[in-house]
PDB file of C-alpha atoms in Angstrom:
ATOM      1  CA  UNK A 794       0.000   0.000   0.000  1.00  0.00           C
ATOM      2  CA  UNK A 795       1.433   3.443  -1.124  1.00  0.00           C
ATOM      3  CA  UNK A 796       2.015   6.306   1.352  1.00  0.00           C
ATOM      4  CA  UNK A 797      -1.117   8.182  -0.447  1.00  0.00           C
ATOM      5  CA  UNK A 798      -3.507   5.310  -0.204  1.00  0.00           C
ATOM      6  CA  UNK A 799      -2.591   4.391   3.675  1.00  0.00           C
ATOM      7  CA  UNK A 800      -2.959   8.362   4.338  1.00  0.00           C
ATOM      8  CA  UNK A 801      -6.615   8.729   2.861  1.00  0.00           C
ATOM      9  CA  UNK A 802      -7.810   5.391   4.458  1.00  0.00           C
ATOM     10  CA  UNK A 803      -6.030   6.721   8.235  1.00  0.00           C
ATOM     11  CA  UNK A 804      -8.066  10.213   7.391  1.00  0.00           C
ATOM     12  CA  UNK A 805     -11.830   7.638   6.347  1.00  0.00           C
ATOM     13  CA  UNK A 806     -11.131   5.233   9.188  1.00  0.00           C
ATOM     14  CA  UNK A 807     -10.268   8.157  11.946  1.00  0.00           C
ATOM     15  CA  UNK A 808     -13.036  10.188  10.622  1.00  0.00           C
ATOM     16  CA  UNK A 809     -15.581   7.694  10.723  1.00  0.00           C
ATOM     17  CA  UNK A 810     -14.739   6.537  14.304  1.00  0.00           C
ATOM     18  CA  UNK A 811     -15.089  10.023  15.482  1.00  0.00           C
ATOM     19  CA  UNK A 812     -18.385  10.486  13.769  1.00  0.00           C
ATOM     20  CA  UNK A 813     -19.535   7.215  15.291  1.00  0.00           C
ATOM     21  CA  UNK A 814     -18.053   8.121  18.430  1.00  0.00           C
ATOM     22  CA  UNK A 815     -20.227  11.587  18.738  1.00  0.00           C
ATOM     23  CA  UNK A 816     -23.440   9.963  17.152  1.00  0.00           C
ATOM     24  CA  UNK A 817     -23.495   7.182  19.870  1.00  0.00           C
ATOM     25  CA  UNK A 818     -22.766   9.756  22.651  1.00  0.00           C
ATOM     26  CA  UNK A 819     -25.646  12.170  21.668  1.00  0.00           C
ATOM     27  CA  UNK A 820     -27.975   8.930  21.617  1.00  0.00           C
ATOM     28  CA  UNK A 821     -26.331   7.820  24.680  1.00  0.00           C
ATOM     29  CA  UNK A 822     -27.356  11.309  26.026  1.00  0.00           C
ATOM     30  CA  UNK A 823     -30.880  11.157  24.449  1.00  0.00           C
ATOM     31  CA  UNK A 824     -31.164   7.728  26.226  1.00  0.00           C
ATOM     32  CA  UNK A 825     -30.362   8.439  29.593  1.00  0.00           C
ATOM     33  CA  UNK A 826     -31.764  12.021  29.911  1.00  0.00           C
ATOM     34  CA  UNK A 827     -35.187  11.554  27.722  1.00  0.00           C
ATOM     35  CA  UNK A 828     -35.911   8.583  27.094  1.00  0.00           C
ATOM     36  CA  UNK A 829     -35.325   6.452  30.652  1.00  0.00           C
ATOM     37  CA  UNK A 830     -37.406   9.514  32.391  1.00  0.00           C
ATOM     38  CA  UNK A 831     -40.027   9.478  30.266  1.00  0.00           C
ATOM     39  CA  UNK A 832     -40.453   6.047  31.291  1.00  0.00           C
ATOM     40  CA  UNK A 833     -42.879   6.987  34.605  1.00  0.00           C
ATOM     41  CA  UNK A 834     -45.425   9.283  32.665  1.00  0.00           C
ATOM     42  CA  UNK A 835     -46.285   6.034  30.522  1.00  0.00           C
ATOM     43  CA  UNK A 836     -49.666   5.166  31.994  1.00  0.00           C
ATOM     44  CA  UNK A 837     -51.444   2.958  29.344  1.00  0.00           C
ATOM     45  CA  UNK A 838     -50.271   0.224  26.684  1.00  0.00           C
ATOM     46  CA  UNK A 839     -46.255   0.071  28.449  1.00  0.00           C
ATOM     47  CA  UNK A 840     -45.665  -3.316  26.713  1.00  0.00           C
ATOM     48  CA  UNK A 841     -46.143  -1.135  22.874  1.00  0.00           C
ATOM     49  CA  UNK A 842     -44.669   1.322  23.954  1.00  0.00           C
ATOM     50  CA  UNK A 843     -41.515  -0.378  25.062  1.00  0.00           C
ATOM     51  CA  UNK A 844     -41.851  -2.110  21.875  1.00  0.00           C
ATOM     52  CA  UNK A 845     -41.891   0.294  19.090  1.00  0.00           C
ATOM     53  CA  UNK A 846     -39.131   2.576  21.422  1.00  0.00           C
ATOM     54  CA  UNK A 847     -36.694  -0.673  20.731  1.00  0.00           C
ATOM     55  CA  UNK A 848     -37.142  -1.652  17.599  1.00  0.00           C
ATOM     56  CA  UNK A 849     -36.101   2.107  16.140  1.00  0.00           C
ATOM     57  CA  UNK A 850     -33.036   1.437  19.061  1.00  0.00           C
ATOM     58  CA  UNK A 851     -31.517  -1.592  17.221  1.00  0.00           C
ATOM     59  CA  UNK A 852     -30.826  -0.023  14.163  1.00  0.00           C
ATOM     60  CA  UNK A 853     -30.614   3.712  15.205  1.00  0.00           C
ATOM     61  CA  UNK A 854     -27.790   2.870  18.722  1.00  0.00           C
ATOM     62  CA  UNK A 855     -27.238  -0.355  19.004  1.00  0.00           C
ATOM     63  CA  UNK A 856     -25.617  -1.359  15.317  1.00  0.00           C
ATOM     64  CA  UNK A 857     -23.573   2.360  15.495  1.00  0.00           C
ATOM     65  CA  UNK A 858     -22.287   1.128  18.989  1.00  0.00           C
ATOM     66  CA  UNK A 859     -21.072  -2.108  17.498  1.00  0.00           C
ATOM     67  CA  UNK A 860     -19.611  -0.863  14.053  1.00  0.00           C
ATOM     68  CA  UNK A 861     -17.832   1.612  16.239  1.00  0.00           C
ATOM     69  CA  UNK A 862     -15.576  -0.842  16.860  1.00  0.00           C
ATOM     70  CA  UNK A 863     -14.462  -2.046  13.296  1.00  0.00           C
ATOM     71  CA  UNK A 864     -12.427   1.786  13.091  1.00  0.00           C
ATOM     72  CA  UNK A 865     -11.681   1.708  16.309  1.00  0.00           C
ATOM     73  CA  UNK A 866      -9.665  -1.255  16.068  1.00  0.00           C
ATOM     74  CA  UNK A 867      -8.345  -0.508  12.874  1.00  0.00           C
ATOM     75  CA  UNK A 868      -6.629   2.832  14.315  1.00  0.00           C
ATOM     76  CA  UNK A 869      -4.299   1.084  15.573  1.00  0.00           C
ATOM     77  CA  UNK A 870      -2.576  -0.026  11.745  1.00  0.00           C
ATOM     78  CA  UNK A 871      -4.275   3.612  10.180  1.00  0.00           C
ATOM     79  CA  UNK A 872      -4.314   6.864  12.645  1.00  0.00           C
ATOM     80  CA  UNK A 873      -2.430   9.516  12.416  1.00  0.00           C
ATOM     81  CA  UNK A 874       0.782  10.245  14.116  1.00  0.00           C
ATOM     82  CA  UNK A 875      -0.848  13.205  15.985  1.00  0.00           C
ATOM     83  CA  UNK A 876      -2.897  10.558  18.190  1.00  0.00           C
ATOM     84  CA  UNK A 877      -0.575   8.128  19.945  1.00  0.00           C
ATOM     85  CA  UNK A 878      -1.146   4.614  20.318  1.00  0.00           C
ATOM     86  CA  UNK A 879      -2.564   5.189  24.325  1.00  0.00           C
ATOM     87  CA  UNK A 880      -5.391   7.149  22.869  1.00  0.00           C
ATOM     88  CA  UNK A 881      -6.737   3.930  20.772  1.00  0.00           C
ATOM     89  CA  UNK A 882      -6.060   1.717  23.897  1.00  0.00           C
ATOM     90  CA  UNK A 883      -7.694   4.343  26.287  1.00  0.00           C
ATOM     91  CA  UNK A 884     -10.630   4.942  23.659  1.00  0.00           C
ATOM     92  CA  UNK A 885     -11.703   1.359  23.299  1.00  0.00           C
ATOM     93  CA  UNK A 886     -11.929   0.803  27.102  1.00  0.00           C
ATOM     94  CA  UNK A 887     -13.785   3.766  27.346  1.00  0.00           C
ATOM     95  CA  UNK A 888     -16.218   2.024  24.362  1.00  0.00           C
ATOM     96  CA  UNK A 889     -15.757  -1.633  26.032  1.00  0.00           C
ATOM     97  CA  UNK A 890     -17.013  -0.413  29.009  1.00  0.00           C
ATOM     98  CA  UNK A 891     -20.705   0.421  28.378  1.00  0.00           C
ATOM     99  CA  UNK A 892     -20.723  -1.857  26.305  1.00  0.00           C
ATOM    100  CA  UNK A 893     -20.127  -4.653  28.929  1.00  0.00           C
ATOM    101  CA  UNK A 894     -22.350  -2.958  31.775  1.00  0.00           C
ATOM    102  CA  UNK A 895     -24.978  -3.073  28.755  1.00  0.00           C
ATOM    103  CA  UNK A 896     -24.600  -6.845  28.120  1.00  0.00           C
ATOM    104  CA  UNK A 897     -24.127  -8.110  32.179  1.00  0.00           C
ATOM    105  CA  UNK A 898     -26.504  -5.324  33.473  1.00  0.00           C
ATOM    106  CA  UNK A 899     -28.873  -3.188  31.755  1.00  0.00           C
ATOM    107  CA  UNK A 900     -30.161  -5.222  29.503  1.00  0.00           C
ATOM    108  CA  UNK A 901     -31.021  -7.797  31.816  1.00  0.00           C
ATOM    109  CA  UNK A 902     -32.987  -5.234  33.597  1.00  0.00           C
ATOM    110  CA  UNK A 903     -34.460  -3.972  30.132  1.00  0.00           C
ATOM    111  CA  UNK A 904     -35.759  -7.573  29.827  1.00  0.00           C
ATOM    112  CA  UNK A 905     -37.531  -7.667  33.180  1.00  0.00           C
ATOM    113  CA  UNK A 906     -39.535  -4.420  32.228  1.00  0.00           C
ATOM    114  CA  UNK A 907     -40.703  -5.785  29.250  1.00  0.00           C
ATOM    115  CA  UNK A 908     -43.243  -7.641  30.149  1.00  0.00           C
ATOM    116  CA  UNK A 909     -44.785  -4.302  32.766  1.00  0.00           C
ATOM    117  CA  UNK A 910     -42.893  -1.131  34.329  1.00  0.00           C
ATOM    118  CA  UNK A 911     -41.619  -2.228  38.073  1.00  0.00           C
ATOM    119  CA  UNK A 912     -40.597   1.172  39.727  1.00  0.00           C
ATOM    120  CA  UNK A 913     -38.014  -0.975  41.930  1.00  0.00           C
ATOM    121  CA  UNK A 914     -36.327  -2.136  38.918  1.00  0.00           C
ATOM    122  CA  UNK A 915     -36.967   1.067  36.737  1.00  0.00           C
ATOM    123  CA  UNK A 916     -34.336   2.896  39.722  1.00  0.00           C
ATOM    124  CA  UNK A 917     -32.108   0.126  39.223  1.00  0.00           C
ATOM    125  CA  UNK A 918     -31.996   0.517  35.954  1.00  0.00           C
ATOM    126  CA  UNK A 919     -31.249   4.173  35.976  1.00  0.00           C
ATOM    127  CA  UNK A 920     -28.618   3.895  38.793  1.00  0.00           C
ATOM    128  CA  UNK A 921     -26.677   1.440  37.009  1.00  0.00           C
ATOM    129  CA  UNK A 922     -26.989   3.523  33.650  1.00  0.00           C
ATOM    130  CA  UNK A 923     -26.105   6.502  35.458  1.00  0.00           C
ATOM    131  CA  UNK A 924     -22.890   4.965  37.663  1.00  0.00           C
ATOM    132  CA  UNK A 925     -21.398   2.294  35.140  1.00  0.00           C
ATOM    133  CA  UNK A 926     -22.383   2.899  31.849  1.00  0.00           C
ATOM    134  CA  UNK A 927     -21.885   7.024  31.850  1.00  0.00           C
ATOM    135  CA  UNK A 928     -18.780   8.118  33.416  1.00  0.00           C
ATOM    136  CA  UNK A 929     -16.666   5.735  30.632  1.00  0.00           C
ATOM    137  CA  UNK A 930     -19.371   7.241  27.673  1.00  0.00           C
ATOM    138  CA  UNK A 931     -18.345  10.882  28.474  1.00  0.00           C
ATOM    139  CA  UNK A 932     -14.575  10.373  29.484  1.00  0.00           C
ATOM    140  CA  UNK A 933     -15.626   8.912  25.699  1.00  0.00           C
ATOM    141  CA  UNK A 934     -16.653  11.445  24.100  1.00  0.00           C
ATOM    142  CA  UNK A 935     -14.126  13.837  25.685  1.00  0.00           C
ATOM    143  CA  UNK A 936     -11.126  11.564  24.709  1.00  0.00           C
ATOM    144  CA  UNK A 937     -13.003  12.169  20.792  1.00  0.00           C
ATOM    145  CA  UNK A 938     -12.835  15.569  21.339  1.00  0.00           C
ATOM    146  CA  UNK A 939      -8.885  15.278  22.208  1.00  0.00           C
ATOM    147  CA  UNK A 940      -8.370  13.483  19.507  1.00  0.00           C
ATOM    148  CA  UNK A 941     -10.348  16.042  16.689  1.00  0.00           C
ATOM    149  CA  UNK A 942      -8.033  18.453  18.205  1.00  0.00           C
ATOM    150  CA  UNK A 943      -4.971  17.254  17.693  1.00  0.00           C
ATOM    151  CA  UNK A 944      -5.618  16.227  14.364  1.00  0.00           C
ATOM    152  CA  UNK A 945      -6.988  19.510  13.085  1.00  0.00           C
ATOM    153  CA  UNK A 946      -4.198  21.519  11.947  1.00  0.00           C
ATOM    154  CA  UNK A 947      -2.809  24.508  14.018  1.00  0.00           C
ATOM    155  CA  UNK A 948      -3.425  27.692  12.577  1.00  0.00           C
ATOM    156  CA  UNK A 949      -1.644  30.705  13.303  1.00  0.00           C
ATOM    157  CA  UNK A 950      -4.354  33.071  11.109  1.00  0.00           C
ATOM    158  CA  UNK A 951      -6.070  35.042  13.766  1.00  0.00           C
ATOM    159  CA  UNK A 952     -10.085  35.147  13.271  1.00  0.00           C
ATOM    160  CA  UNK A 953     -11.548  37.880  12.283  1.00  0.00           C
ATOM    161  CA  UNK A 954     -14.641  38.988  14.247  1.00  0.00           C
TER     162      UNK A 954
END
């Protein structure tokens, strides 16, 4: 592989993990801050509700949060050299780490609400969310903004304004 072709693939692959990584924050943030709390108000027909909520999740957060991880592993053979190699190891523990509480924990918990809203295991939900799923999604999210940064070049031009 030329020097060209390796340089535009480091610049699709970095790009597209960043974009991934700020899409599945947002929704992350959408999640945890609208969705979860609008949970309570639901008075009537919880089971359809629930249902038609997660089948626009699948495809809309859950496949992003998993393709994230094709780019992110692949930055460690294409980035550039303004991110060092720690920021790909820190940045996929920061993804691995939601992604585990999801698998052991949440979902789980998502499963037991299916059938009817339990406000003992709605909290549970929430506090697990909040305490093991959130802190790694917005060191996250801030790593991705370290990252932009340091890849964007430096510019000396003062703005005008």
């Amino acid at each position: 592989m030329n020097v060209s072709t390796h340089t535009r693939l480091t610049a699709w692959i970095t790009m597209l993990r960043l974009a991934l990584g700020f899409y599945i924050y947002g929704a992350t943030v959408l999640e945890v801050f609208v969705y979860y709390p609008s949970w309570p108000y639901i008075t009537g027909g919880w089971r359809a509700f629930k249902q038609s909520v997660d089948e626009l999740i699948i495809p809309l957060y859950v496949v992003p949060t998993f393709l994230v991880y094709i780019p992110a592993v692949l930055m460690f053979w294409f980035r550039s050299v303004a991110i060092p190699r720690w920021m790909i190891w820190a940045s996929l523990i920061l993804l691995l780490i939601p992604t585990i509480s999801t698998l052991l924990i949440q979902l789980p918990i998502q499963f037991s609400l299916e059938a009817d809203f339990d406000p003992v295991t709605y909290e549970r939900l929430r506090y697990t969310d909040l305490w093991y799923r959130q802190p790694a999604a917005f060191a996250g999210v801030l790593l991705n903004g370290w990252m932009l940064l340091r890849i964007l070049p430096d510019s000396t031009v003062p703005y005008a304004g």
